[in-house]
Short mmCIF file of C-alpha atoms and ligand atoms in Angstrom, two decimals:
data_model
loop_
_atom_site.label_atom_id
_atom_site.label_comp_id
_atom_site.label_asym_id
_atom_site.label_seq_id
_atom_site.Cartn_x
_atom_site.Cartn_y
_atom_site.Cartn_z
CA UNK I 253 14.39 -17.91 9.85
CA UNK I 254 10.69 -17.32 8.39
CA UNK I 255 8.88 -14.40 8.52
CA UNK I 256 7.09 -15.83 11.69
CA UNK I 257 10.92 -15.37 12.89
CA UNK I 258 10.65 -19.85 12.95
CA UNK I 259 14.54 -20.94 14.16
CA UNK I 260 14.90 -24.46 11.87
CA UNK I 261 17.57 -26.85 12.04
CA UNK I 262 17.30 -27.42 8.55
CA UNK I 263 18.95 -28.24 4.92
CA UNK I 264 19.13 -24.83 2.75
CA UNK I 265 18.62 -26.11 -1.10
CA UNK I 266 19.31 -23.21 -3.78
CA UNK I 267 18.08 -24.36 -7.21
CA UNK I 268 19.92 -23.02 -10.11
CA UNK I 269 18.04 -19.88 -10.74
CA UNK I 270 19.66 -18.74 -7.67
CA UNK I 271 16.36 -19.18 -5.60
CA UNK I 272 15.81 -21.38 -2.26
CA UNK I 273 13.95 -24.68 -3.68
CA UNK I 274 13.52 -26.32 -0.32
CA UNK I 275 14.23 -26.26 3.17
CA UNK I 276 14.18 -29.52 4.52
CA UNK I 277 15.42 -31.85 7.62
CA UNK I 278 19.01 -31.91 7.43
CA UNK I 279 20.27 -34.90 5.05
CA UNK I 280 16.53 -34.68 3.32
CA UNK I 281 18.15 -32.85 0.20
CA UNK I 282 18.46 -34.54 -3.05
CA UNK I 283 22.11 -34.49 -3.43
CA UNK I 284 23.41 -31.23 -4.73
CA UNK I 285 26.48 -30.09 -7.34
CA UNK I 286 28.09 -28.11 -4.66
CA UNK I 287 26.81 -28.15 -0.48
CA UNK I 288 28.86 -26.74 2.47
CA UNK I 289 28.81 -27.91 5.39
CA UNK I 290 26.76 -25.37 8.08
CA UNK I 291 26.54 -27.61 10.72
CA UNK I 292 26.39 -25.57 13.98
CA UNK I 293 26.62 -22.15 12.51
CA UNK I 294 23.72 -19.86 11.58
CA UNK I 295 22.20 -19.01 8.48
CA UNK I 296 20.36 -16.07 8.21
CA UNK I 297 19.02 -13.17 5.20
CA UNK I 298 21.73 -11.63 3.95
CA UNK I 299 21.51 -8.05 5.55
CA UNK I 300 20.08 -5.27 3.92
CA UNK I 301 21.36 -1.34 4.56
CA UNK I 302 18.97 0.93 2.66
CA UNK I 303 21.07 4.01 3.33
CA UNK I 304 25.00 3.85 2.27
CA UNK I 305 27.48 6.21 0.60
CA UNK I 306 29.74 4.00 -1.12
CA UNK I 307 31.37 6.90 -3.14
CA UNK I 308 32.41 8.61 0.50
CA UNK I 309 34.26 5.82 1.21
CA UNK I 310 37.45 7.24 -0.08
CA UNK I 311 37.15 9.79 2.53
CA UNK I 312 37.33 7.79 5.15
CA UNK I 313 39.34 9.57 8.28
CA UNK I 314 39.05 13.12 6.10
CA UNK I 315 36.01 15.13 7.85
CA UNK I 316 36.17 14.44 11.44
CA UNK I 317 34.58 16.17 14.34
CA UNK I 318 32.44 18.32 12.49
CA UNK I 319 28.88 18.71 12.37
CA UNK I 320 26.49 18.13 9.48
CA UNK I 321 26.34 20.67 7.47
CA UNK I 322 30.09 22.04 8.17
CA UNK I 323 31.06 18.40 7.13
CA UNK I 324 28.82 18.93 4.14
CA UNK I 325 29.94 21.77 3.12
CA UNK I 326 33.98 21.80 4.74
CA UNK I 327 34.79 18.10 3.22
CA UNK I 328 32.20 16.05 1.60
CA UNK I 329 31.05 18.25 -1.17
CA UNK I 330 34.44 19.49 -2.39
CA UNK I 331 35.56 15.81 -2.27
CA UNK I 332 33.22 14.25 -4.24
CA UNK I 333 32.91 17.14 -6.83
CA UNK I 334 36.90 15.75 -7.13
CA UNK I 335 35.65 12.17 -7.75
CA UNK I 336 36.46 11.16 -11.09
CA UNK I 337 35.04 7.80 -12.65
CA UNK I 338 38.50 5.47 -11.73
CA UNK I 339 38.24 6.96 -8.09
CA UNK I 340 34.65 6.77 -7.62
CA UNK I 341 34.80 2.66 -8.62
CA UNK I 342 37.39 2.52 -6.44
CA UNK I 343 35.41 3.73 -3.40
CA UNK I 344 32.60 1.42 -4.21
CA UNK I 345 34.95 -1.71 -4.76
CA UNK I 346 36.16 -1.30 -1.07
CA UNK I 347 32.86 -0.44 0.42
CA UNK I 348 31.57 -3.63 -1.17
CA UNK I 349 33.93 -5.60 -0.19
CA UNK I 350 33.52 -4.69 3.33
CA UNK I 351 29.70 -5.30 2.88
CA UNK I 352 30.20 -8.86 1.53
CA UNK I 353 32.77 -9.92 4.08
CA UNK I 354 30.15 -8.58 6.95
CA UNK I 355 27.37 -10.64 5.58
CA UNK I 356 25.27 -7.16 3.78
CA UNK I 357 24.03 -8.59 0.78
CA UNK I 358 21.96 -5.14 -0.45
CA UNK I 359 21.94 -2.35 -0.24
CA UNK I 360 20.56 1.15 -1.18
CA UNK I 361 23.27 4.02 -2.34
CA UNK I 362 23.08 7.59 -2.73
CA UNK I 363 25.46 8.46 -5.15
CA UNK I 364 27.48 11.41 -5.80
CA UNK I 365 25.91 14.14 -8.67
CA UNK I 366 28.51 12.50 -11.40
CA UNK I 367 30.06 9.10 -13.10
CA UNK I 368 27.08 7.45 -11.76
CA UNK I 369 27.84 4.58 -14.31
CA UNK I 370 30.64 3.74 -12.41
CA UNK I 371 28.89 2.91 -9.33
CA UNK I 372 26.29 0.15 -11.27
CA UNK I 373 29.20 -0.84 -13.84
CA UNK I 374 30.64 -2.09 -9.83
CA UNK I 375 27.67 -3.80 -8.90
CA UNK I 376 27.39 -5.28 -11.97
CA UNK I 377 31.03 -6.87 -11.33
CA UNK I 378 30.97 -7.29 -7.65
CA UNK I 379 27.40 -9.45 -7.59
CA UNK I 380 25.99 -7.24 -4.62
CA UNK I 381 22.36 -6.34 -4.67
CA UNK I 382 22.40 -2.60 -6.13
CA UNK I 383 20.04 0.15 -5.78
CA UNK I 384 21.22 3.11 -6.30
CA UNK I 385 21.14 6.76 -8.03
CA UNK I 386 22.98 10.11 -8.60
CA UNK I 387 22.20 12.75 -5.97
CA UNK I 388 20.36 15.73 -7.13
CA UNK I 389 21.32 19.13 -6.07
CA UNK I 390 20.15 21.86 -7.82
CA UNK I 391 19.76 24.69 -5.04
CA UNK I 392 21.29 25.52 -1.63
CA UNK I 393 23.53 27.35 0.15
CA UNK I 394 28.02 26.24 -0.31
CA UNK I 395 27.12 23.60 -2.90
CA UNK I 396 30.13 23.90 -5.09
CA UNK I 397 30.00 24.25 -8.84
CA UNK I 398 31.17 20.60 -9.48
CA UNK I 399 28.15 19.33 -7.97
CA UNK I 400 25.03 21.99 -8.47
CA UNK I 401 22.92 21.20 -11.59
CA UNK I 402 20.19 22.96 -13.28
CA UNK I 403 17.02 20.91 -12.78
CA UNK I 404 16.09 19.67 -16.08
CA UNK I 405 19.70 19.20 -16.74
CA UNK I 406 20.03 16.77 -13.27
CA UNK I 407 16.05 15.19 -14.14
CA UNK I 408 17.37 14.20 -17.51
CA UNK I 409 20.60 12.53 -16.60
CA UNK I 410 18.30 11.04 -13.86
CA UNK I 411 15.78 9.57 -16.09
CA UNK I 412 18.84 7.89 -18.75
CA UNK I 413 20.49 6.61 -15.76
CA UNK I 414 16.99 4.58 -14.64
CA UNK I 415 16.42 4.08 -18.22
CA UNK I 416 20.04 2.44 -18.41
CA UNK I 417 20.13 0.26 -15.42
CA UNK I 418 17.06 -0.28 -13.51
CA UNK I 419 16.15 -4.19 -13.49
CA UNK I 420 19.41 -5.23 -14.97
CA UNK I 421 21.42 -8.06 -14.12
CA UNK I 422 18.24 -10.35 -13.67
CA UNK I 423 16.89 -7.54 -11.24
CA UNK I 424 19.52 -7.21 -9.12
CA UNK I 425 20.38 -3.68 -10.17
CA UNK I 426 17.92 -1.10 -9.80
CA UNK I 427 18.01 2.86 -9.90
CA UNK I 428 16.64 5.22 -7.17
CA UNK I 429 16.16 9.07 -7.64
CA UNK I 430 18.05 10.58 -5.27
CA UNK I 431 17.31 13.93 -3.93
CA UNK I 432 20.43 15.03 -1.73
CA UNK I 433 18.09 16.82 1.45
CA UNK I 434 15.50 19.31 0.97
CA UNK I 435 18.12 22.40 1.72
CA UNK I 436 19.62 21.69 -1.80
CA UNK I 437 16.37 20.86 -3.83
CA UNK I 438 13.98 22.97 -5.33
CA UNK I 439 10.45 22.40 -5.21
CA UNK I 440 10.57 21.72 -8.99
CA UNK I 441 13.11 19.07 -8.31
CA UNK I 442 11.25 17.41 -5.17
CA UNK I 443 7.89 17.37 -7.42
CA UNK I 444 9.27 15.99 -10.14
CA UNK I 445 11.01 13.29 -8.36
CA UNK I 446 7.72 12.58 -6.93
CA UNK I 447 5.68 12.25 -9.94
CA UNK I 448 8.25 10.22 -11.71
CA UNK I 449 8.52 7.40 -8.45
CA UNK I 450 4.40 7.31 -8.58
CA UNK I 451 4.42 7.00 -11.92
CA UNK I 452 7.00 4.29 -12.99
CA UNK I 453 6.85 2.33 -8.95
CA UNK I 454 10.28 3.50 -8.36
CA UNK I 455 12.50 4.48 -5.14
CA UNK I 456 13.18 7.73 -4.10
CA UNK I 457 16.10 8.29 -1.44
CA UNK I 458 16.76 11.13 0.20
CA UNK I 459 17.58 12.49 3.64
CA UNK I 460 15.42 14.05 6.52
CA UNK I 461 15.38 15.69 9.96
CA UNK I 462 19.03 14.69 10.64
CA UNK I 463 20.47 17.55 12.58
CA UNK I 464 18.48 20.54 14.67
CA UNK I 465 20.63 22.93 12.36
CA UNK I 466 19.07 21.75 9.07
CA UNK I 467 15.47 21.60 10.58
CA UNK I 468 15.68 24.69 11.83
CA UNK I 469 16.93 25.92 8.50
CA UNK I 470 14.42 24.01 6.53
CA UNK I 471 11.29 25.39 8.97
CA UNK I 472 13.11 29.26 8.54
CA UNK I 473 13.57 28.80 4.75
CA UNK I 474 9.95 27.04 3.96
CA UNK I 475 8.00 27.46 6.74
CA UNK I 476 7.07 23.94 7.32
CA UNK I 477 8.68 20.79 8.94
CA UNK I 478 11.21 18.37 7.07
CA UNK I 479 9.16 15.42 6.77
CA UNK I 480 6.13 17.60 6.47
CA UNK I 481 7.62 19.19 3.55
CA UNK I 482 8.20 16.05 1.91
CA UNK I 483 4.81 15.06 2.37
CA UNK I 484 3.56 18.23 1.56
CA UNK I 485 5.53 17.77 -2.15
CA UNK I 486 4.10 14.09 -2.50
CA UNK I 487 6.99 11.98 -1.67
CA UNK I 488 5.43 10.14 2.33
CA UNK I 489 3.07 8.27 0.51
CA UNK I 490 5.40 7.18 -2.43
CA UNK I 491 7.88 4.31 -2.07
CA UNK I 492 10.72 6.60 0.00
CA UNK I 493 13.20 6.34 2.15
CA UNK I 494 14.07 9.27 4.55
CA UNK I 495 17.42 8.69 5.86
CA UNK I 496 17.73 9.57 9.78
CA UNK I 497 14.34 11.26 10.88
CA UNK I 498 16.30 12.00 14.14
CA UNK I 499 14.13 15.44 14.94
CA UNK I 500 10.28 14.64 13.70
CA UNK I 501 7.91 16.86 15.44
CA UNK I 502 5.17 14.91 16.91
CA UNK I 503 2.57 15.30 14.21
CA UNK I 504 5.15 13.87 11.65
CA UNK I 505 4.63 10.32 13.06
CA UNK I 506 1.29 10.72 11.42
CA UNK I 507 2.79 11.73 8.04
CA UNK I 508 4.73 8.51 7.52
CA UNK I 509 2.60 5.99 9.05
CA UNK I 510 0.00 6.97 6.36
CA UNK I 511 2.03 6.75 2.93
CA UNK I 512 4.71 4.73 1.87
CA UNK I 513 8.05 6.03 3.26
CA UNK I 514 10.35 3.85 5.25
CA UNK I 515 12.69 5.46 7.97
CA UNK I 516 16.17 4.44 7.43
CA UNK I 517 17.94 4.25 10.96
CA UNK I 518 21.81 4.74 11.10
CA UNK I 519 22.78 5.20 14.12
CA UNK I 520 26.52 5.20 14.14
CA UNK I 521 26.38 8.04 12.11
CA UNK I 522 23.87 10.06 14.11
CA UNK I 523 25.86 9.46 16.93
CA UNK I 524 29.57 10.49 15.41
CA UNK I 525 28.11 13.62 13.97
CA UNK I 526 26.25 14.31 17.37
CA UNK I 527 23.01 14.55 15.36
CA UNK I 528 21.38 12.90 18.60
CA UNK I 529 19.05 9.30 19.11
CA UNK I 530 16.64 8.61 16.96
CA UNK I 531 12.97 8.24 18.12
CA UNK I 532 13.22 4.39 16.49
CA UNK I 533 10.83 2.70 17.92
CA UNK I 534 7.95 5.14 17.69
CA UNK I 535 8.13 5.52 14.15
CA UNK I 536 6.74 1.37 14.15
CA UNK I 537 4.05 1.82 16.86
CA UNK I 538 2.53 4.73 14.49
CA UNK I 539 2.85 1.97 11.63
CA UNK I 540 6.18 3.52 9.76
CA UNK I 541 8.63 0.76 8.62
CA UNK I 542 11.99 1.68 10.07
CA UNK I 543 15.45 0.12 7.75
CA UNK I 544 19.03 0.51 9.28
CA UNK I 545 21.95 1.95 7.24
CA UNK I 546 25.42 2.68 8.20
CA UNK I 547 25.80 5.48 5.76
CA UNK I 548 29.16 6.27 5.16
CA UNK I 549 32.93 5.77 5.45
CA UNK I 550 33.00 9.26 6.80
CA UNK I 551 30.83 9.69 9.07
CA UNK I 552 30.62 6.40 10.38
CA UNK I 553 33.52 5.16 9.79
CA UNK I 554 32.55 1.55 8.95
CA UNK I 555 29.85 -0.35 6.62
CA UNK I 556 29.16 -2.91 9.36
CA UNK I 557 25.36 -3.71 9.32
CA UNK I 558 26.33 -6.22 12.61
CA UNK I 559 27.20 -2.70 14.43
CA UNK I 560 24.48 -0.96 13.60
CA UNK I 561 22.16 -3.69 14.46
CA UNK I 562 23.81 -3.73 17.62
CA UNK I 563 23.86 0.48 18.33
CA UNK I 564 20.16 0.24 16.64
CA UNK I 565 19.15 -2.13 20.18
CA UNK I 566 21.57 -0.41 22.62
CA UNK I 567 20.09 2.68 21.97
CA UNK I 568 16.28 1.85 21.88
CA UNK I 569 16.65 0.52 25.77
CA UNK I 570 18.89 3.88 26.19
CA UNK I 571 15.78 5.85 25.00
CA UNK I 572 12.56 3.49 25.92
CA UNK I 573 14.06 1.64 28.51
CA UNK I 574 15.10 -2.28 29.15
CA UNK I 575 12.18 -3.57 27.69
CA UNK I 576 12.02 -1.44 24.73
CA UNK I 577 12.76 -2.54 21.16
CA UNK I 578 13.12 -7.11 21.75
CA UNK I 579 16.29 -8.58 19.83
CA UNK I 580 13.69 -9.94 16.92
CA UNK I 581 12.04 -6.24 16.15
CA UNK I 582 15.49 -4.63 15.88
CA UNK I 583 16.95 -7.77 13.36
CA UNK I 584 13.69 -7.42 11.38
CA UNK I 585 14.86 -3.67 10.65
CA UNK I 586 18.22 -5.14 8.14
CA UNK I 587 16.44 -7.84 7.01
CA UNK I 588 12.55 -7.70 5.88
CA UNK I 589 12.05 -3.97 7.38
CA UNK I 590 15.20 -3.14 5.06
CA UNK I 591 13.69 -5.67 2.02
CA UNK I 592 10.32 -3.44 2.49
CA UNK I 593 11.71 -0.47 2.51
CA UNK I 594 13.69 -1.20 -0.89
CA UNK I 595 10.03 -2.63 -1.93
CA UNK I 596 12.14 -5.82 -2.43
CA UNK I 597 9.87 -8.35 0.68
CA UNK I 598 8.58 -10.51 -2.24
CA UNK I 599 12.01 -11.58 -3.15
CA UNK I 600 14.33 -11.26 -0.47
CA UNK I 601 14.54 -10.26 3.62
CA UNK I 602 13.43 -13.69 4.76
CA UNK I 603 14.50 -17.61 4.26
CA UNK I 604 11.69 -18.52 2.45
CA UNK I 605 10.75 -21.64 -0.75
CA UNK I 606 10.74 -19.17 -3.76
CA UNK I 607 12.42 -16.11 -2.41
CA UNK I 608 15.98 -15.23 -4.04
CA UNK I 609 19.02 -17.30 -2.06
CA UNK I 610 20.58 -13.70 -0.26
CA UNK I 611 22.62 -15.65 2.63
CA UNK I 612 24.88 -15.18 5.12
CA UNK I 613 26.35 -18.09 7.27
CA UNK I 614 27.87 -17.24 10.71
CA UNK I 615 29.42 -19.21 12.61
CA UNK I 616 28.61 -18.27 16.28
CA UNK I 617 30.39 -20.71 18.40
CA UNK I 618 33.11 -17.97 18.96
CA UNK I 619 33.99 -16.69 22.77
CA UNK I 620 31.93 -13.42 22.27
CA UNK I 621 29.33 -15.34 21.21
CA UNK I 622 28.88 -18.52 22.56
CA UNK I 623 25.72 -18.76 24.78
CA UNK I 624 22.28 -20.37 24.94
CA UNK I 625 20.75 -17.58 24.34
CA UNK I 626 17.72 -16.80 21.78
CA UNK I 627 19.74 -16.49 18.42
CA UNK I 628 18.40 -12.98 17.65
CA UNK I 629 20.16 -11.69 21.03
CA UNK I 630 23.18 -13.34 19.65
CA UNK I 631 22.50 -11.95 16.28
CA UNK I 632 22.34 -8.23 17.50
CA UNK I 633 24.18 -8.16 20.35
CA UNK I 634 27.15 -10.59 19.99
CA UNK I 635 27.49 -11.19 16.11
CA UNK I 636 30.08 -9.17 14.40
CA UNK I 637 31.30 -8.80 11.08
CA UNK I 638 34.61 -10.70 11.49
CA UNK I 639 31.74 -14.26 12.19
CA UNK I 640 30.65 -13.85 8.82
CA UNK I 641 31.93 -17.23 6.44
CA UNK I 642 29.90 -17.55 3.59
CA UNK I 643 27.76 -15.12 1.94
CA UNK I 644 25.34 -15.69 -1.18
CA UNK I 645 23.89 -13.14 -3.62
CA UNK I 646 21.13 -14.50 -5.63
CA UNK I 647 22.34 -18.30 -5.05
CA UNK I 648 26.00 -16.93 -6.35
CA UNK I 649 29.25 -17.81 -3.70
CA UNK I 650 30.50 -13.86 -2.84
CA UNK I 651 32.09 -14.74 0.40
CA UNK I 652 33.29 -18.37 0.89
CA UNK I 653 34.94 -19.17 4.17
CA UNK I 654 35.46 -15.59 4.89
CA UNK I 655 37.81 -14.91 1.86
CA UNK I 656 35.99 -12.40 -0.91
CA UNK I 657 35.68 -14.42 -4.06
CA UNK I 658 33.18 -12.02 -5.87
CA UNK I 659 36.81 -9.84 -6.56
CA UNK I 660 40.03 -9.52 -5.34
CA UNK I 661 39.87 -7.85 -2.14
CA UNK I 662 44.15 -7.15 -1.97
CA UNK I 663 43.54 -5.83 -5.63
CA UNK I 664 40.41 -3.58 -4.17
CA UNK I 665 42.40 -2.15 -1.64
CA UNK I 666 45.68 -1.11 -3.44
CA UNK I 667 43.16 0.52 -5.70
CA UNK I 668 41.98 2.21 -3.52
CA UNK I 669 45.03 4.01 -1.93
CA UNK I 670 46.27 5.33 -5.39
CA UNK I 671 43.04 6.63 -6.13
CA UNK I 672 42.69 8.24 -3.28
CA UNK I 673 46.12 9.95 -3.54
CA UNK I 674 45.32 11.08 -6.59
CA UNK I 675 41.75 12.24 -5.90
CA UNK I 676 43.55 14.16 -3.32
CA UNK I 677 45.62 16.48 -5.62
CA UNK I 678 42.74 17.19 -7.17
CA UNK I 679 41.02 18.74 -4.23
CA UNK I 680 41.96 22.14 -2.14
CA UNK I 681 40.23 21.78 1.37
CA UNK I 682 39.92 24.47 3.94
ZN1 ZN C 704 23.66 9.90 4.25
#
């Protein structure tokens, strides 16, 4: 698949920088040192979810049935401010191994305010495409004391964290500043952010207009609109992603089709925590690029880009109608909408000579999938995770077969229970 969304029966050659070299009629190839055999099965861009939590994953089945900002404030904040560096690796090993088996191949990852070296010393080891960043809080209302920092304090530790890993590993690794959501940032923080991404070209991630709780909050407490406010503090027209934008008022269209933000859909997420159905395909017509995410563990409660892909066109007919939101639109938003949105569309989001080998390979000839349909209805409607038997990161085997080979996936999950029963005597929840 091109960028002219081109279906090819073709021969996928990755050279040894990791990069695709040719694509060619099948048996054209020079011969290779290693080839599999893809013969009837799909190969496609590695999926891309530009908003995850991999350090909630832990917490997985811990805040149910609450809504936002009691599951902010009831679970999620007390449990990460009880994350310690073994436990937080822990929760990213197992939310990357369910992103490699499921064919996601980046992603970007708001982290929690601490032991943010833990979270890229796991990229580093588990070959997934990283972005990611410690999340800044430095004002609002139940933060606990583990995870509110002064804002010079949280800017510095911020700025040696980007110095530290952004553009390791070859590129693969890259840092993000992370501002929580604008009801625990100050306008110092927001600002700053916002002159440091225009400055240096770097990502900001943060979250907007989720819930009609927090937007009415944020309108009460500033006087202005979410997304509006972020504009207003410079961050729509620098390289951002605004998780959720479920409640924009209509002017804020506007706002983000004129700067550089992306909309990050996650759907799953907005529709556990009853936060409602985003406006997705709107955002596009008024020229905003719109990414898909499945958040996190605990509000979601799995990292399956194939099911959000799937929600993401299921609810655009719910809200537009049938012919709202065609299969192709909907895949672009985990693959090149997602590789824009990271400001990554030079090197990955599409199979094309030159770009970086980030590959899944599905096989498709499977009872729920089986059809002659056009392969992106089978891609978002029928695919799932489980179809998912070989995945590449930059030309590197992470998923062969469908067995993890990055890391030890029976290793990844017995880590994960202990640290999770021991994160758990270190927390008191209500
Ligand atoms: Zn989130």
């Amino acid at each position: 698949m091109d960028p002219l969304h081109t279906v090819l029966e073709a021969d996928v050659l990755i050279d040894a920088d990791g990069r695709i070299a040719a694509l060619s009629a099948p048996g054209d190839n020079p011969p290779a040192e290693r080839s599999i055999d893809a013969s009837g099965q799909v190969i496609v861009p590695g999926l891309i979810q530009a908003h995850i939590h991999t350090c909630q994953t832990l917490f997985r089945g811990l805040a149910e049935d609450r809504p936002l900002l009691a599951w902010l404030r009831e679970r999620i904040w007390p449990l990460e401010a009880a994350h310690d560096p073994d436990s937080l690796r822990a929760s990213a090993r197992l939310s990357i191994a369910e992103l490699l088996l499921g064919g996601t191949t980046a992603i970007l990852d708001m982290g929690t305010v601490h032991h943010t070296d833990a979270l890229f010393e796991t990229a580093v080891e588990t070959g997934i495409r990283y972005t990611g960043g410690k999340a800044l809080m430095d004002a609002g209302d139940g933060v606990p004391p583990g995870l509110f920092e002064p804002t010079a304090l949280a800017l510095r530790d911020s700025d040696e964290l980007a110095n530290k890993w952004h553009e390791r590993e070859n590129g693969r690794l890259r840092y993000a500043y992370s501002p929580r959501f604008v009801l625990t940032a100050t306008y110092d923080l927001l600002r700053s952010v916002s002159a440091r991404a225009r400055a240096n070209h770097m990502l900001v991630h943060t979250h907007a207009s989720e819930q009609r709780e927090e937007t009415d909050l944020v309108r009460q407490r500033f006087g202005v609109s979410n997304i509006q406010l972020l504009a207003n503090l410079g961050l729509a027209d620098t390289n951002a992603c605004f998780a959720h934008c479920v409640w924009p008022e209509p002017e804020e269209f506007e706002v983000l089709a004129s700067g550089g933000a992306s909309v990050v859909h996650c759907p799953s997420c907005n529709l556990k925590l009853g936060s409602g159905v985003a406006p997705i395909a709107d955002y596009p017509e008024h020229g905003a690029d719109v990414a898909l995410g499945a958040d996190g563990a605990a509000s979601n409660n799995r990292l399956d880009g194939w099911e959000e892909l799937r929600l993401a066109g299921l609810l655009g007919k719910y809200r537009g109608g049938p012919t709202a939101l065609p299969a192709v639109d909907v895949f672009e938003f985990a693959t090149i909408g997602g590789a824009r949105a990271l400001g990554l569309d030079v090197d990955i989001g599409s199979i094309e000579v030159g770009k970086s080998a980030d590959l899944a390979i599905l096989n498709l000839r499977r009872p729920h999938a089986l059809g002659p349909d056009d392969v992106y209805t089978q891609l978002v409607y029928s695919a799932r995770a489980g179809d998912v038997r070989h995945v590449f990161v930059c030309g590197k085997a992470v998923v062969s077969d469908g067995v993890l080979v990055a890391f030890d996936e029976a290793d990844a999950l017995a880590d994960a229970d202990r640290q999770r029963s021991l994160l758990l005597q270190r927390v008191q929840l209500t």
